[in-house]
Every structure is written in structure tokens, then in C-alpha cells.
Amino acid sequence: MIITVLVFGRYKDFAGKDQINLDISIGNTLRDVVDAFVKVYPAAEKDKSRMMVTKNKMYASYDAIVSNGDEITLSPPVVSGG
Amino acid sequence: MNLERYRRQILVKEFGQRGQETLSKKNIVIIGGGGLGSNSANIFVRMGIGTIDIIDKDTIDITNLHRTSLFTQEDVGKSKALILEERLHAINPEAHIRGINQKITKENIESFVKNADVIVDGTDSVSLRHLINNVSLHYNIPWVYAGVYETVGMIMGVLPQKTPCFQCISQNIPESIPGEIPVLGSLPATIASIQCNETIKLLLGKPLAGLIIYDVWDQCFDVMNIKRNPDCPVCGKK
């Protein structure tokens, strides 16, 4: 299934646009979405385990199942320097 | 209050004399007096916040000077909080400024923030931000998170039980990033400025923007509207 993912921050630069389409299988999780994103944009590899992922405008666990029509966003991890 | 001092700010229609008078009665607590905290303190005192407490146990290091405000090379080795108190008082003697040279802990945070109208994040620690988040939720005190890394900053105001809390957006991040955090010198001032705007909006009862992500190198500015997580272990329904 093809899902549309909104991307924020430097991920927008990686993609050259603010939304991308990713091909994932039915029953896949948000972790699979992250993996698919990193596969296409390897520059995001270092964020792989910390990426901020939302599903339908809500922060979601990487184990959450993705369904057709879900609004998925990917953004860089929360930063902590001061 | 000397209104003439704020004449140009009072002309701003979103703000006005009413906004100015409101700020003069407000009390904010800034936790951390480094890149973010020194810059935000500098802005707040000039804008006319009535009472500002700045809490930081650290001393000024030569490596702080590229991204901080108000410190000079002669201040290296001195208390960040006490130097800020001195400089902020000189900028605006009408403001009540208190530099507190202490380390924030789970045991003492309540005593420092319980009278705050807003807590302002100037820390560089994820665990301390979780502590601020917990006390904010417990005592219903809004706070404004901000963080910086390389050329990217993030800001999010938290209105307890109304907007997502820090835990809602940070479940996957580790307690701290090992080693020194790289930060472009211009970044904290920019991010602190946005953080101040969100704080002022909280103080005036205006709606918050959401999670703001700004890359100052690429000039890429995003606002994410995230909902509260009903299963959040801190702000979700128990």
C-alpha cells in the first residue's frame, strides 16, 4: 500500500519536498515506515531510533500499525542542548 | 512603571498598554542560564516582565561565550546566575531579579517554581526537562520547552492538561546525548527569542503555536500541531 508521509525539519531538505509517498505492506508498523524512509534517505540513519513519529496528529509508538488513510509525520528527534 | 520605556512595544496592537501592565505583574522562573537562558532573560527583562528568577549552579566557561548573552570574557569562572542578576538589574532596575546559584533537584524544584506564572526552559538536560514537566503538570504551571542542536532548535509551550506535554513528544529520546552538543552561536538567541514569544503569549492568555522546529541554516521553519497523547504516562488519563 502507498502511504503519504509529511516530513518536517531537515527531512524536508532530504526529500526536497514536504510530503513523500512510501510503499509499505498492509499490517506494517511505524517502525517499518521509519525503515522505509531511512532506506530512501540514508542521511536520516542516525535518527532512526529516536525519530519523532506521529500518527493522526498524535505521537505514536513505533509498534503502532499503519492503516490506509492514516496521516503520518516524521520529524527529527526532540533536541536537548541549551 | 515607566511606560515611556515601553512606548514602542505598547504600540504593537497585539500587545498594547494592557499587555505591558500585565507583564509587569508576572513572575517567571528561568531554569538554566546558558545559551538559551541568558538570551531569554535578556529579552524578558527588556520587555518588562516584573519578576525574573534565574536558577543555575554552573559557572561561566570560555566555551559558553559564543552562544550566550550578557557574559564577557572577564566573567569566566563566575556564577552564571549571579552575573545575570547583576546585568539584568543594570538593564532594567524596575524588574525584580533574583539569580539563584543552586542546582535544581527533584527535592527542591517545587520551592523554586511554585509561585511562577510560567517556567522557562534553559537547561541542556532531558532528565531536568522531565522534572520540569512533572512539576508543571502537578502544580498546573505552564512552561516553555526549548532545545538546540547544531543548527536546529525546537520550542513548545506546555499548558497543563490543555496541550501536549514534554513526555508526549519525547518518548523515544535518550536521557542525554553523550559528549559535547554542537551548537551554532547564532542559534540559541534565535530560539530563545521564539521561546520568549510563546512565553509572553502564555502570560497574556493567547493560544500557543504548537511544536516549532526551526533550522536557522536552511531557514526552514515548521510548526507541528500535535494532539495530547491520551496514554501519556504523565499527562494522560490515569
Short mmCIF file of C-alpha atoms in Angstrom, two decimals:
data_model
loop_
_atom_site.label_atom_id
_atom_site.label_comp_id
_atom_site.label_asym_id
_atom_site.label_seq_id
_atom_site.Cartn_x
_atom_site.Cartn_y
_atom_site.Cartn_z
CA MET A 1 0.00 0.00 0.00
CA ILE A 2 1.19 3.52 -0.73
CA ILE A 3 1.06 5.92 2.20
CA THR A 4 1.69 9.64 2.28
CA VAL A 5 4.08 10.88 4.92
CA LEU A 6 4.52 14.53 5.92
CA VAL A 7 8.12 15.37 6.73
CA PHE A 8 9.46 18.22 8.87
CA GLY A 9 12.72 19.94 9.67
CA ARG A 10 15.79 18.71 7.82
CA TYR A 11 13.86 15.71 6.50
CA LYS A 12 12.16 18.17 4.19
CA ASP A 13 15.61 19.04 2.84
CA PHE A 14 16.49 15.39 2.40
CA ALA A 15 13.30 14.80 0.46
CA GLY A 16 13.24 18.15 -1.36
CA LYS A 17 9.53 18.41 -0.54
CA ASP A 18 7.25 18.36 2.47
CA GLN A 19 5.44 15.12 1.73
CA ILE A 20 6.52 11.84 0.25
CA ASN A 21 4.93 8.56 -0.71
CA LEU A 22 6.27 5.33 0.74
CA ASP A 23 5.36 1.80 -0.26
CA ILE A 24 4.68 -0.42 2.76
CA SER A 25 2.78 -3.64 3.30
CA ILE A 26 -0.59 -3.99 4.99
CA GLY A 27 -0.01 -4.68 8.69
CA ASN A 28 3.27 -2.78 8.77
CA THR A 29 4.13 -0.61 11.75
CA LEU A 30 5.52 2.88 12.11
CA ARG A 31 8.93 1.25 12.59
CA ASP A 32 8.57 -0.07 9.03
CA VAL A 33 7.73 3.46 7.87
CA VAL A 34 10.87 4.77 9.56
CA ASP A 35 12.93 1.97 7.98
CA ALA A 36 11.49 2.71 4.55
CA PHE A 37 12.24 6.42 4.97
CA VAL A 38 15.83 5.77 6.03
CA LYS A 39 16.30 3.39 3.11
CA VAL A 40 15.31 6.14 0.68
CA TYR A 41 17.09 8.93 2.63
CA PRO A 42 20.14 7.38 4.34
CA ALA A 43 21.12 10.78 5.78
CA ALA A 44 18.39 10.17 8.37
CA GLU A 45 20.00 6.93 9.55
CA LYS A 46 21.48 8.48 12.73
CA ASP A 47 17.98 9.46 13.91
CA LYS A 48 16.49 6.05 13.21
CA SER A 49 15.79 5.00 16.79
CA ARG A 50 14.82 8.48 18.02
CA MET A 51 12.81 9.97 15.17
CA MET A 52 9.63 11.72 16.24
CA VAL A 53 6.71 9.96 14.60
CA THR A 54 3.08 10.95 14.78
CA LYS A 55 0.03 9.13 13.55
CA ASN A 56 -3.12 11.18 13.06
CA LYS A 57 -1.51 14.19 14.81
CA MET A 58 -0.57 12.18 17.88
CA TYR A 59 2.83 10.96 18.99
CA ALA A 60 2.79 7.21 18.44
CA SER A 61 4.80 4.15 19.38
CA TYR A 62 6.99 2.62 16.69
CA ASP A 63 4.91 -0.54 17.13
CA ALA A 64 1.66 1.14 16.06
CA ILE A 65 0.08 -0.42 12.98
CA VAL A 66 -0.33 1.81 9.95
CA SER A 67 -3.69 1.75 8.21
CA ASN A 68 -4.75 3.12 4.89
CA GLY A 69 -5.58 6.82 5.21
CA ASP A 70 -3.54 7.45 8.37
CA GLU A 71 -1.76 10.80 8.48
CA ILE A 72 1.87 10.02 9.32
CA THR A 73 4.52 12.63 10.10
CA LEU A 74 8.25 12.19 10.57
CA SER A 75 10.40 14.84 12.20
CA PRO A 76 13.87 14.96 13.73
CA PRO A 77 14.14 13.92 17.38
CA VAL A 78 13.49 16.48 20.08
CA VAL A 79 16.72 18.39 20.68
CA SER A 80 18.16 18.84 24.12
CA GLY A 81 21.00 21.35 24.05
CA GLY A 82 20.79 24.64 25.88
CA MET B 1 6.13 51.52 35.94
CA ASN B 2 7.78 53.86 33.47
CA LEU B 3 5.53 53.38 30.42
CA GLU B 4 7.71 55.63 28.27
CA ARG B 5 10.37 52.94 28.35
CA TYR B 6 7.95 50.57 26.59
CA ARG B 7 6.30 53.10 24.26
CA ARG B 8 7.31 51.33 21.04
CA GLN B 9 6.17 47.96 22.37
CA ILE B 10 2.84 49.34 23.58
CA LEU B 11 2.19 50.47 20.01
CA VAL B 12 2.05 46.82 18.92
CA LYS B 13 -1.66 46.14 18.52
CA GLU B 14 -1.46 42.54 19.75
CA PHE B 15 0.14 43.81 22.94
CA GLY B 16 -0.86 47.35 23.92
CA GLN B 17 -0.71 49.05 27.32
CA ARG B 18 -2.81 46.30 28.82
CA GLY B 19 -0.22 43.71 27.79
CA GLN B 20 2.54 45.84 29.24
CA GLU B 21 0.76 46.23 32.55
CA THR B 22 0.06 42.51 32.67
CA LEU B 23 3.73 41.62 32.09
CA SER B 24 4.80 43.94 34.90
CA LYS B 25 2.82 41.81 37.36
CA LYS B 26 4.12 38.45 36.14
CA ASN B 27 6.70 36.17 37.65
CA ILE B 28 8.77 33.84 35.51
CA VAL B 29 11.39 31.32 36.52
CA ILE B 30 14.18 30.53 34.06
CA ILE B 31 15.87 27.22 34.73
CA GLY B 32 19.36 27.36 33.25
CA GLY B 33 21.39 30.48 32.46
CA GLY B 34 23.39 29.31 29.44
CA GLY B 35 22.78 29.75 25.71
CA LEU B 36 19.01 29.76 25.93
CA GLY B 37 18.52 31.08 29.46
CA SER B 38 20.85 34.07 29.21
CA ASN B 39 19.33 35.15 25.91
CA SER B 40 15.75 34.75 27.09
CA ALA B 41 16.50 36.58 30.37
CA ASN B 42 17.94 39.46 28.36
CA ILE B 43 14.77 39.70 26.26
CA PHE B 44 12.34 39.27 29.16
CA VAL B 45 13.91 41.98 31.28
CA ARG B 46 13.85 44.43 28.37
CA MET B 47 10.23 43.59 27.56
CA GLY B 48 9.15 44.40 31.10
CA ILE B 49 8.47 41.17 32.97
CA GLY B 50 8.00 42.14 36.63
CA THR B 51 9.86 39.33 38.39
CA ILE B 52 12.50 37.01 36.95
CA ASP B 53 14.30 34.24 38.82
CA ILE B 54 17.23 32.54 37.10
CA ILE B 55 18.46 29.29 38.54
CA ASP B 56 21.82 27.82 37.56
CA LYS B 57 24.59 26.24 39.59
CA ASP B 58 27.20 26.44 36.82
CA THR B 59 29.98 28.92 36.38
CA ILE B 60 30.71 30.69 33.12
CA ASP B 61 33.11 28.79 30.89
CA ILE B 62 35.04 30.19 27.93
CA THR B 63 33.14 27.73 25.70
CA ASN B 64 29.83 29.38 26.70
CA LEU B 65 30.69 32.78 25.28
CA HIS B 66 30.00 32.07 21.61
CA ARG B 67 26.30 31.49 22.20
CA THR B 68 25.34 33.30 25.39
CA SER B 69 24.20 36.83 26.02
CA LEU B 70 25.41 39.38 28.59
CA PHE B 71 28.55 37.48 29.70
CA THR B 72 32.05 38.80 28.99
CA GLN B 73 35.42 37.09 28.98
CA GLU B 74 36.14 38.65 32.39
CA ASP B 75 33.17 36.71 33.79
CA VAL B 76 34.75 33.31 33.12
CA GLY B 77 34.74 31.31 36.34
CA LYS B 78 31.94 33.34 37.95
CA SER B 79 28.39 32.19 38.70
CA LYS B 80 26.06 32.39 35.69
CA ALA B 81 23.05 33.14 37.87
CA LEU B 82 24.71 35.90 39.89
CA ILE B 83 26.26 37.61 36.87
CA LEU B 84 22.89 37.54 35.11
CA GLU B 85 21.25 39.06 38.18
CA GLU B 86 23.75 41.91 38.14
CA ARG B 87 23.50 42.56 34.38
CA LEU B 88 19.71 42.29 34.20
CA HIS B 89 19.29 44.67 37.11
CA ALA B 90 21.51 47.18 35.33
CA ILE B 91 19.38 46.86 32.17
CA ASN B 92 16.07 47.38 33.95
CA PRO B 93 16.18 48.39 37.62
CA GLU B 94 12.36 48.29 37.79
CA ALA B 95 12.36 44.49 37.44
CA HIS B 96 12.77 42.19 40.42
CA ILE B 97 15.65 39.90 39.50
CA ARG B 98 16.98 37.03 41.53
CA GLY B 99 19.94 34.92 40.47
CA ILE B 100 19.89 31.61 42.31
CA ASN B 101 23.21 29.79 42.32
CA GLN B 102 21.79 26.34 43.05
CA LYS B 103 21.32 23.01 41.35
CA ILE B 104 17.72 22.04 40.65
CA THR B 105 16.77 18.67 42.08
CA LYS B 106 13.63 16.61 42.44
CA GLU B 107 13.57 17.63 46.10
CA ASN B 108 13.90 21.40 45.68
CA ILE B 109 12.25 22.23 42.34
CA GLU B 110 8.85 22.87 43.90
CA SER B 111 10.22 25.57 46.22
CA PHE B 112 11.69 27.45 43.26
CA VAL B 113 8.76 27.31 40.86
CA LYS B 114 5.60 27.21 42.96
CA ASN B 115 4.90 30.96 42.55
CA ALA B 116 5.84 31.13 38.87
CA ASP B 117 3.33 32.15 36.23
CA VAL B 118 5.47 30.37 33.62
CA ILE B 119 8.62 28.25 33.85
CA VAL B 120 11.12 28.87 31.04
CA ASP B 121 13.41 26.05 29.97
CA GLY B 122 17.07 27.00 29.62
CA THR B 123 18.53 23.63 30.51
CA ASP B 124 20.60 21.23 28.47
CA SER B 125 19.29 18.10 30.15
CA VAL B 126 16.46 15.81 29.11
CA SER B 127 16.02 14.47 32.66
CA LEU B 128 15.69 18.00 34.05
CA ARG B 129 13.08 18.78 31.41
CA HIS B 130 11.11 15.75 32.52
CA LEU B 131 11.35 17.08 36.08
CA ILE B 132 10.06 20.49 34.94
CA ASN B 133 7.30 18.74 33.01
CA ASN B 134 6.23 16.74 36.06
CA VAL B 135 6.15 19.75 38.38
CA SER B 136 4.33 21.78 35.72
CA LEU B 137 1.60 19.16 35.49
CA HIS B 138 1.42 18.69 39.25
CA TYR B 139 1.06 22.39 40.09
CA ASN B 140 -0.67 23.46 36.88
CA ILE B 141 2.12 25.86 35.93
CA PRO B 142 2.68 26.36 32.18
CA TRP B 143 6.22 26.00 30.85
CA VAL B 144 8.01 26.53 27.57
CA TYR B 145 10.43 23.89 26.35
CA ALA B 146 13.27 24.87 24.04
CA GLY B 147 16.27 22.91 22.84
CA VAL B 148 19.08 23.43 20.36
CA TYR B 149 21.36 21.12 18.39
CA GLU B 150 23.77 22.09 15.62
CA THR B 151 21.60 24.47 13.55
CA VAL B 152 18.18 23.23 14.68
CA GLY B 153 16.03 24.48 17.51
CA MET B 154 12.70 23.31 18.87
CA ILE B 155 10.22 25.16 21.01
CA MET B 156 6.93 24.09 22.54
CA GLY B 157 4.76 25.75 25.14
CA VAL B 158 3.02 23.39 27.53
CA LEU B 159 -0.30 24.37 29.04
CA PRO B 160 -1.02 21.58 31.54
CA GLN B 161 -3.94 19.34 30.62
CA LYS B 162 -4.66 21.51 27.57
CA THR B 163 -1.73 20.90 25.21
CA PRO B 164 0.71 18.01 24.73
CA CYS B 165 3.34 17.78 27.46
CA PHE B 166 7.06 17.11 27.01
CA GLN B 167 6.56 13.40 27.65
CA CYS B 168 4.01 13.32 24.81
CA ILE B 169 6.70 14.26 22.30
CA SER B 170 9.86 12.76 23.73
CA GLN B 171 9.30 9.11 24.44
CA ASN B 172 12.00 7.87 22.10
CA ILE B 173 14.82 10.21 23.00
CA PRO B 174 17.62 9.10 25.28
CA GLU B 175 18.28 10.81 28.60
CA SER B 176 21.21 12.69 27.16
CA ILE B 177 23.37 12.78 24.07
CA PRO B 178 26.89 11.69 25.02
CA GLY B 179 29.65 14.23 24.51
CA GLU B 180 29.50 17.93 23.80
CA ILE B 181 26.44 19.14 21.91
CA PRO B 182 27.40 21.11 18.79
CA VAL B 183 25.62 24.48 18.62
CA LEU B 184 25.93 27.30 16.08
CA GLY B 185 26.49 30.54 18.01
CA SER B 186 23.53 32.37 16.50
CA LEU B 187 21.07 29.57 17.22
CA PRO B 188 20.27 29.97 20.95
CA ALA B 189 19.48 33.70 20.59
CA THR B 190 17.08 32.93 17.74
CA ILE B 191 15.40 30.06 19.52
CA ALA B 192 15.26 31.92 22.85
CA SER B 193 13.55 34.78 21.05
CA ILE B 194 10.82 32.46 19.77
CA GLN B 195 10.61 30.84 23.20
CA CYS B 196 10.07 34.31 24.72
CA ASN B 197 7.22 34.99 22.30
CA GLU B 198 5.50 31.76 23.29
CA THR B 199 6.03 32.65 26.97
CA ILE B 200 4.57 36.13 26.52
CA LYS B 201 1.57 34.61 24.77
CA LEU B 202 1.05 32.26 27.70
CA LEU B 203 1.29 35.18 30.13
CA LEU B 204 -1.31 37.12 28.13
CA GLY B 205 -3.62 34.14 27.74
CA LYS B 206 -3.11 33.81 23.98
CA PRO B 207 -3.09 30.47 22.12
CA LEU B 208 0.21 28.67 21.58
CA ALA B 209 1.68 27.76 18.20
CA GLY B 210 2.42 24.04 18.76
CA LEU B 211 5.78 22.32 18.33
CA ILE B 212 8.03 24.72 16.43
CA ILE B 213 11.07 23.38 14.55
CA TYR B 214 13.47 25.90 13.08
CA ASP B 215 16.66 25.19 11.16
CA VAL B 216 18.49 28.52 11.07
CA TRP B 217 20.97 27.30 8.45
CA ASP B 218 18.42 26.26 5.86
CA GLN B 219 15.85 28.82 7.06
CA CYS B 220 13.36 26.01 7.34
CA PHE B 221 10.55 26.82 9.78
CA ASP B 222 7.83 24.32 10.69
CA VAL B 223 5.00 24.25 13.17
CA MET B 224 3.59 20.85 14.04
CA ASN B 225 0.17 20.62 15.58
CA ILE B 226 0.34 17.57 17.80
CA LYS B 227 -2.51 16.33 19.94
CA ARG B 228 -2.15 15.19 23.52
CA ASN B 229 -1.45 11.51 23.91
CA PRO B 230 -4.30 10.01 25.97
CA ASP B 231 -1.94 7.22 27.03
CA CYS B 232 0.84 9.59 28.10
CA PRO B 233 2.19 8.36 31.45
CA VAL B 234 2.50 11.95 32.68
CA CYS B 235 -0.47 13.93 31.32
CA GLY B 236 -2.76 11.19 30.04
CA LYS B 237 -5.86 9.96 31.82
CA LYS B 238 -4.75 7.63 34.60
#
